[in-house]
Amino acid sequence: MFCLNSTAGLGILIYGNFVDNLRLYVRGGSGGMGLPRLGGQGGDGGNVWVVATKSMTLKSIKDKYPHKRFVGEPGVNSSVRVLKGDKGKDKEIFAPVGITVTSDEGKVLGHLNAEGDRVMVAKGGPGGSFYSAFQPSKGQAKHIRLDLKLIADMGLVGFPNAGKSSLLTAMSNATPQIASYAFTTLKPEVGKLMYPDYKQISIADLPGLIEGAHINKGMGHKFLKHVERTKQLLFVVDVCGFQLANKTPFRPAFEAVQLLTKELELYKEELVLKPALLVVNKMDLPSAEDKLQELKEQLQNPDEFSDLLPDDMIPKNYITFRHVVPVSATNGFGIDHLKSCIRESLDEEAAIAIKAIHQDRLQTLRNQLQGTFSLQ
């Protein structure tokens, strides 16, 4: 196994900061006070909603609201001038499309499948009225989770004809369309990796990227939208390089890696924060071993080889892949080792996520205990 953990040179990107789930505290606004002597009714507290918008990501919510607390405004008290108090203003949490909203216990509260979809997550408290002795009620309070809906654990990322479909067939039970021409895959094909202990891992073969995908050339945004719905990325490059058509330049493997990175980065910079592995395919071809050694050297010291790339192809950050695995989808070389690397990477990420959840809940408990003692 060849692993790249070096951070030599500037601009090396370490994966792991992509956010695909978020835990938030939400509370509806309290109702307004009623006015007993005139029978006045207080306004209801504002509700809290999660609203889908294309311009938002879970990471941007986390960065913008570090305390992750969202509270509706309180209802207006009844008064001599205005017997019926106004309702408190609702609080809207803008979230990305493709989110499942659940309670902390796992109950599904709703789905955000399209821009503008809304899910109420905390109802404001009723204002004081005759039926409540003119005393208002507090709004609902709870923790909720926003989870990015995934189509697969791993997404295959590569240019057309890098051998992604053949690789998926070699690894799993999927039977994607395979041919010796570009753009074989026109929609995601999901296969399952089966392990001896019955563990299953899903792999999505996504439509092949082309240069300019971020501005919607070729499959463009359709491809990049699917990339967002996978936990980790599996870059696939032809060890001997790639040329889309006679009119387009030939790209060696190192250039293909950087161009794939650049396309993801230009579409949405957070995509390149996902954990990733690199599969170097077609190792059965002549001189493949020499080309693999050249690629390894270039990936370990990308700054030294940046002059090989046109200026507009250089990504802001070079990638540190968790594993770089040479394989041949044609004869099966390296496939079992690749499956082991995929599982290892996903298991490692799952352990980190579980630890983060436990720490989050522990901090919530500490805050609650501090609040209890401060009231005594």
Coordinates of C-alpha atoms in Angstrom, one line a residue:
M1 CA 0.0 0.0 0.0
F2 CA 1.3 3.5 -0.9
C3 CA 0.0 6.1 1.5
L4 CA 0.7 9.9 1.1
N5 CA 0.8 11.6 4.5
S6 CA 3.4 14.1 3.7
T7 CA 2.6 17.8 3.9
A8 CA 5.8 18.9 2.1
G9 CA 5.4 22.1 0.1
L10 CA 2.7 24.8 0.4
G11 CA -1.0 24.3 -0.2
I12 CA -1.3 20.6 0.8
L13 CA -4.9 19.9 1.7
I14 CA -5.7 17.5 4.5
Y15 CA -9.1 15.9 4.2
G16 CA -11.8 15.6 6.9
N17 CA -13.4 19.1 7.3
F18 CA -16.4 18.4 5.0
V19 CA -19.6 18.5 7.0
D20 CA -22.4 16.1 6.0
N21 CA -24.4 16.2 9.3
L22 CA -25.0 18.9 11.9
R23 CA -26.7 19.0 15.4
L24 CA -28.5 22.2 16.3
Y25 CA -30.5 23.5 19.3
V26 CA -33.8 25.0 18.3
R27 CA -36.5 26.7 20.5
G28 CA -39.8 28.4 19.5
G29 CA -40.3 31.8 20.9
S30 CA -42.3 32.2 24.1
G31 CA -45.8 33.6 24.0
G32 CA -46.7 37.1 25.0
M33 CA -48.5 38.0 28.3
G34 CA -52.2 38.3 28.3
L35 CA -54.1 41.2 29.9
P36 CA -56.5 39.9 32.5
R37 CA -58.5 43.0 33.3
L38 CA -59.4 43.6 29.6
G39 CA -59.3 40.0 28.4
G40 CA -56.4 40.8 26.1
Q41 CA -54.5 37.9 24.4
G42 CA -50.7 37.8 24.0
G43 CA -49.2 37.0 20.7
D44 CA -47.9 33.5 19.9
G45 CA -44.1 33.0 19.9
G46 CA -42.3 32.7 16.5
N47 CA -41.7 29.2 15.0
V48 CA -38.4 27.8 13.9
W49 CA -38.1 26.5 10.3
V50 CA -35.4 24.8 8.3
V51 CA -35.6 26.1 4.7
A52 CA -33.8 24.7 1.6
T53 CA -31.7 27.0 -0.4
K54 CA -29.1 26.2 -3.1
S55 CA -26.6 28.8 -1.8
M56 CA -26.0 27.2 1.6
T57 CA -23.9 24.2 2.9
L58 CA -23.9 22.6 6.3
K59 CA -20.3 23.8 6.8
S60 CA -21.3 27.4 6.2
I61 CA -24.1 27.0 8.8
K62 CA -21.5 25.6 11.3
D63 CA -19.1 28.4 10.5
K64 CA -21.6 31.2 10.6
Y65 CA -23.4 30.0 13.8
P66 CA -20.7 28.5 16.0
H67 CA -23.1 28.2 19.0
K68 CA -25.7 26.4 16.7
R69 CA -28.7 27.9 18.6
F70 CA -31.8 29.1 16.8
V71 CA -34.7 30.7 18.7
G72 CA -37.9 32.2 17.5
E73 CA -38.9 35.7 18.6
P74 CA -41.3 36.1 21.6
G75 CA -44.9 37.1 21.0
V76 CA -45.9 40.6 21.8
N77 CA -47.6 41.2 25.2
S78 CA -51.2 42.3 25.2
S79 CA -51.7 46.0 26.1
V80 CA -54.4 48.6 26.6
R81 CA -53.6 50.0 23.1
V82 CA -53.3 46.6 21.4
L83 CA -55.4 43.9 23.1
K84 CA -54.2 41.2 20.6
G85 CA -50.5 41.0 20.7
D86 CA -48.6 40.4 17.5
K87 CA -47.0 37.0 16.8
G88 CA -43.3 36.8 17.3
K89 CA -41.1 36.6 14.1
D90 CA -40.3 33.2 12.9
K91 CA -36.7 32.1 12.8
E92 CA -35.5 30.5 9.5
I93 CA -32.4 28.2 9.3
F94 CA -31.3 28.2 5.7
A95 CA -29.9 24.7 4.8
P96 CA -28.8 23.0 1.5
V97 CA -31.1 21.0 -0.7
G98 CA -30.9 17.3 -0.1
I99 CA -31.3 17.3 3.7
T100 CA -33.2 15.0 6.0
V101 CA -34.2 16.7 9.2
T102 CA -34.5 14.4 12.3
S103 CA -34.9 14.7 16.0
D104 CA -32.0 13.8 18.3
E105 CA -33.7 10.4 18.8
G106 CA -33.7 9.7 15.0
K107 CA -37.4 10.5 14.2
V108 CA -37.7 12.0 10.7
L109 CA -39.2 15.5 10.9
G110 CA -39.1 16.2 7.2
H111 CA -37.1 16.3 3.9
L112 CA -35.7 19.2 1.9
N113 CA -35.7 17.9 -1.6
A114 CA -36.1 21.1 -3.6
E115 CA -35.3 24.8 -3.1
G116 CA -37.9 26.5 -1.0
D117 CA -39.0 23.3 0.9
R118 CA -39.7 24.1 4.6
V119 CA -39.8 22.0 7.7
M120 CA -41.1 23.4 11.1
V121 CA -38.8 22.1 13.8
A122 CA -39.9 24.1 16.8
K123 CA -43.4 25.6 17.4
G124 CA -43.7 28.9 19.3
G125 CA -45.5 29.0 22.6
P126 CA -49.2 30.2 22.7
G127 CA -49.8 33.7 24.1
G128 CA -51.5 34.2 27.4
S129 CA -55.3 34.1 27.1
F130 CA -58.5 33.5 29.1
Y131 CA -57.9 29.7 28.8
S132 CA -54.5 29.9 30.3
A133 CA -55.3 32.5 33.0
F134 CA -53.6 34.9 30.7
Q135 CA -50.2 33.3 31.3
P136 CA -48.1 32.6 28.2
S137 CA -46.4 29.3 27.4
K138 CA -42.8 28.7 26.4
G139 CA -42.0 27.5 22.9
Q140 CA -40.9 23.9 22.0
A141 CA -37.2 23.3 22.6
K142 CA -35.2 20.4 21.2
H143 CA -32.0 19.3 19.5
I144 CA -32.4 18.4 15.8
R145 CA -30.0 16.9 13.2
L146 CA -29.5 18.0 9.6
D147 CA -28.2 15.0 7.5
L148 CA -27.1 15.3 3.9
K149 CA -28.9 12.5 2.1
L150 CA -26.3 10.1 0.6
I151 CA -26.6 8.0 -2.5
A152 CA -23.4 6.0 -1.6
D153 CA -20.5 5.7 0.8
M154 CA -18.0 6.3 -2.0
G155 CA -18.2 8.2 -5.3
L156 CA -16.0 7.3 -8.2
V157 CA -14.5 10.5 -9.7
G158 CA -12.7 10.4 -13.0
F159 CA -12.6 11.5 -16.6
P160 CA -14.4 9.4 -19.2
N161 CA -12.7 6.1 -19.9
A162 CA -10.5 6.1 -16.8
G163 CA -12.0 2.7 -16.2
K164 CA -14.5 3.6 -13.5
S165 CA -17.3 1.3 -14.7
S166 CA -14.9 -1.7 -15.2
L167 CA -13.5 -1.0 -11.7
L168 CA -17.0 -1.0 -10.2
T169 CA -17.8 -4.3 -11.9
A170 CA -14.5 -5.8 -10.6
M171 CA -15.2 -4.7 -7.0
S172 CA -18.9 -5.3 -6.7
N173 CA -22.1 -6.8 -8.0
A174 CA -23.0 -3.9 -10.2
T175 CA -23.3 -4.3 -14.0
P176 CA -22.8 -0.8 -15.4
Q177 CA -22.7 -0.1 -19.1
I178 CA -19.1 -0.5 -20.3
A179 CA -17.6 0.4 -23.7
S180 CA -14.4 1.8 -25.2
Y181 CA -15.7 5.3 -25.8
A182 CA -16.2 8.3 -23.6
F183 CA -19.3 9.1 -21.6
T184 CA -20.3 5.5 -21.0
T185 CA -22.0 6.4 -17.7
L186 CA -24.9 8.8 -18.1
K187 CA -26.4 8.3 -14.7
P188 CA -25.1 7.1 -11.3
E189 CA -24.7 3.3 -11.1
V190 CA -24.5 2.1 -7.5
G191 CA -22.8 -1.2 -6.6
K192 CA -22.2 -2.9 -3.3
L193 CA -18.9 -4.2 -1.9
M194 CA -19.4 -7.4 0.1
Y195 CA -17.0 -8.4 2.8
P196 CA -16.6 -11.8 4.5
D197 CA -18.1 -10.5 7.8
Y198 CA -21.3 -9.3 5.8
K199 CA -20.3 -5.7 5.9
Q200 CA -21.6 -3.8 2.8
I201 CA -20.2 -0.6 1.3
S202 CA -21.9 1.2 -1.5
I203 CA -20.0 2.7 -4.4
A204 CA -21.5 5.1 -7.0
D205 CA -20.1 5.2 -10.5
L206 CA -20.8 8.9 -11.4
P207 CA -20.9 10.3 -14.9
G208 CA -17.4 11.1 -16.2
L209 CA -16.1 14.7 -15.7
I210 CA -14.8 16.8 -18.5
E211 CA -12.8 20.0 -18.4
G212 CA -15.2 22.8 -17.8
A213 CA -17.7 20.7 -15.8
H214 CA -18.0 23.4 -13.1
I215 CA -19.6 25.7 -15.7
N216 CA -22.0 22.9 -16.8
K217 CA -20.2 21.5 -19.8
G218 CA -21.0 17.9 -20.5
M219 CA -22.8 16.3 -17.5
G220 CA -21.5 19.2 -15.5
H221 CA -23.6 20.1 -12.6
K222 CA -25.5 16.8 -12.6
F223 CA -22.3 15.0 -11.9
L224 CA -21.1 17.5 -9.3
K225 CA -24.4 17.4 -7.5
H226 CA -24.1 13.7 -7.1
V227 CA -20.5 14.1 -5.7
E228 CA -22.0 16.0 -2.8
R229 CA -24.1 13.0 -1.9
T230 CA -21.2 10.6 -1.1
K231 CA -19.2 10.3 2.1
Q232 CA -15.9 10.0 0.5
L233 CA -14.3 10.2 -3.0
L234 CA -12.5 7.6 -5.0
F235 CA -10.4 9.3 -7.7
V236 CA -9.7 7.0 -10.7
V237 CA -7.0 7.9 -13.2
D238 CA -5.5 6.0 -16.1
V239 CA -1.8 5.4 -15.3
C240 CA -0.9 6.2 -18.9
G241 CA -2.9 9.4 -19.1
F242 CA -6.0 10.6 -20.8
Q243 CA -7.2 12.4 -23.9
L244 CA -10.9 13.2 -24.3
A245 CA -10.8 13.9 -28.1
N246 CA -8.4 14.7 -30.9
K247 CA -8.9 18.4 -30.3
T248 CA -8.2 18.3 -26.6
P249 CA -4.7 18.0 -25.0
F250 CA -3.3 14.8 -23.7
R251 CA -3.2 14.8 -19.9
P252 CA -0.7 12.6 -18.0
A253 CA -2.0 11.0 -14.8
F254 CA -0.6 13.8 -12.5
E255 CA -2.3 16.5 -14.6
A256 CA -5.6 14.4 -14.6
V257 CA -5.5 14.3 -10.7
Q258 CA -5.0 18.1 -10.5
L259 CA -7.6 18.9 -13.1
L260 CA -10.2 16.7 -11.4
T261 CA -9.4 18.5 -8.1
K262 CA -9.7 21.9 -9.8
E263 CA -13.1 21.1 -11.3
L264 CA -14.4 20.0 -7.9
E265 CA -12.9 23.1 -6.3
L266 CA -14.4 25.5 -8.9
Y267 CA -17.9 24.0 -8.4
K268 CA -17.9 24.0 -4.6
E269 CA -14.7 24.4 -2.7
E270 CA -15.9 22.2 0.2
L271 CA -16.1 19.1 -2.0
V272 CA -12.3 18.8 -1.9
L273 CA -12.5 18.6 1.9
K274 CA -14.0 15.1 1.7
P275 CA -11.7 12.2 2.5
A276 CA -10.4 10.7 -0.7
L277 CA -8.4 7.8 -2.1
L278 CA -6.7 7.6 -5.4
V279 CA -6.9 4.6 -7.7
V280 CA -4.3 4.3 -10.4
N281 CA -6.0 2.0 -13.0
K282 CA -4.8 0.0 -16.0
M283 CA -1.6 -1.3 -14.4
D284 CA -1.7 -4.1 -17.0
L285 CA -0.6 -1.7 -19.7
P286 CA 3.1 -1.6 -20.9
S287 CA 5.4 0.7 -19.0
A288 CA 2.7 1.2 -16.3
E289 CA 5.1 0.6 -13.4
D290 CA 7.4 3.3 -14.6
K291 CA 4.6 5.8 -15.0
L292 CA 3.2 4.8 -11.5
Q293 CA 6.6 5.6 -9.9
E294 CA 6.7 9.0 -11.7
L295 CA 3.1 9.8 -10.5
K296 CA 4.1 8.9 -6.9
E297 CA 7.0 11.3 -7.0
Q298 CA 4.9 14.0 -8.4
L299 CA 2.2 13.6 -5.8
Q300 CA 4.7 13.6 -2.9
N301 CA 6.2 16.9 -4.2
P302 CA 3.4 18.6 -6.2
D303 CA 4.9 22.1 -6.0
E304 CA 8.1 21.0 -7.8
F305 CA 5.9 19.9 -10.7
S306 CA 3.4 22.7 -10.8
D307 CA 5.1 24.1 -13.9
L308 CA 3.8 21.1 -15.8
L309 CA 0.2 22.6 -15.3
P310 CA -1.3 25.6 -17.1
D311 CA -2.0 28.4 -14.5
D312 CA -5.8 27.9 -14.7
M313 CA -5.4 24.2 -13.9
I314 CA -3.5 24.6 -10.6
P315 CA -5.8 24.0 -7.6
K316 CA -5.7 26.2 -4.6
N317 CA -4.7 23.2 -2.5
Y318 CA -3.0 20.0 -3.5
I319 CA -4.6 16.8 -2.2
T320 CA -3.2 14.4 0.4
F321 CA -4.9 11.1 -0.5
R322 CA -5.4 8.6 2.3
H323 CA -4.3 5.8 0.0
V324 CA -2.9 5.6 -3.5
V325 CA -3.7 2.1 -4.8
P326 CA -2.5 0.7 -8.2
V327 CA -5.0 -1.7 -9.8
S328 CA -6.0 -3.3 -13.0
A329 CA -9.8 -3.6 -13.3
T330 CA -9.2 -5.9 -16.3
N331 CA -7.2 -8.7 -14.6
G332 CA -8.1 -8.0 -11.0
F333 CA -4.7 -6.9 -9.8
G334 CA -4.9 -4.9 -6.6
I335 CA -8.7 -5.1 -6.3
D336 CA -8.8 -6.9 -2.9
H337 CA -6.3 -4.5 -1.5
L338 CA -8.3 -1.6 -2.7
K339 CA -11.5 -3.0 -1.0
S340 CA -9.5 -3.2 2.3
C341 CA -8.3 0.4 1.9
I342 CA -11.9 1.6 1.2
R343 CA -13.2 -0.1 4.3
E344 CA -10.3 1.2 6.5
S345 CA -10.9 4.8 5.4
L346 CA -14.7 4.6 6.0
D347 CA -14.2 2.9 9.4
E348 CA -11.7 5.6 10.4
E349 CA -14.1 8.4 9.5
A350 CA -17.1 6.7 11.3
A351 CA -15.0 6.5 14.5
I352 CA -14.2 10.2 14.3
A353 CA -17.9 11.0 13.7
I354 CA -19.0 8.9 16.7
K355 CA -16.4 10.6 19.0
A356 CA -17.6 14.0 17.9
I357 CA -21.3 13.2 18.6
H358 CA -20.3 11.9 22.1
Q359 CA -18.3 15.1 22.8
D360 CA -21.2 17.3 21.6
R361 CA -23.7 15.5 23.9
L362 CA -21.3 15.7 26.8
Q363 CA -20.9 19.4 26.3
T364 CA -24.7 19.9 26.2
L365 CA -25.0 18.0 29.5
R366 CA -22.3 20.1 31.1
N367 CA -24.0 23.3 30.0
Q368 CA -27.3 22.0 31.4
L369 CA -25.6 21.2 34.8
Q370 CA -24.0 24.6 34.9
G371 CA -27.4 26.2 34.3
T372 CA -28.9 24.1 37.1
F373 CA -26.3 25.1 39.6
S374 CA -26.4 28.8 38.7
L375 CA -30.1 28.8 39.6
Q376 CA -29.5 27.4 43.0

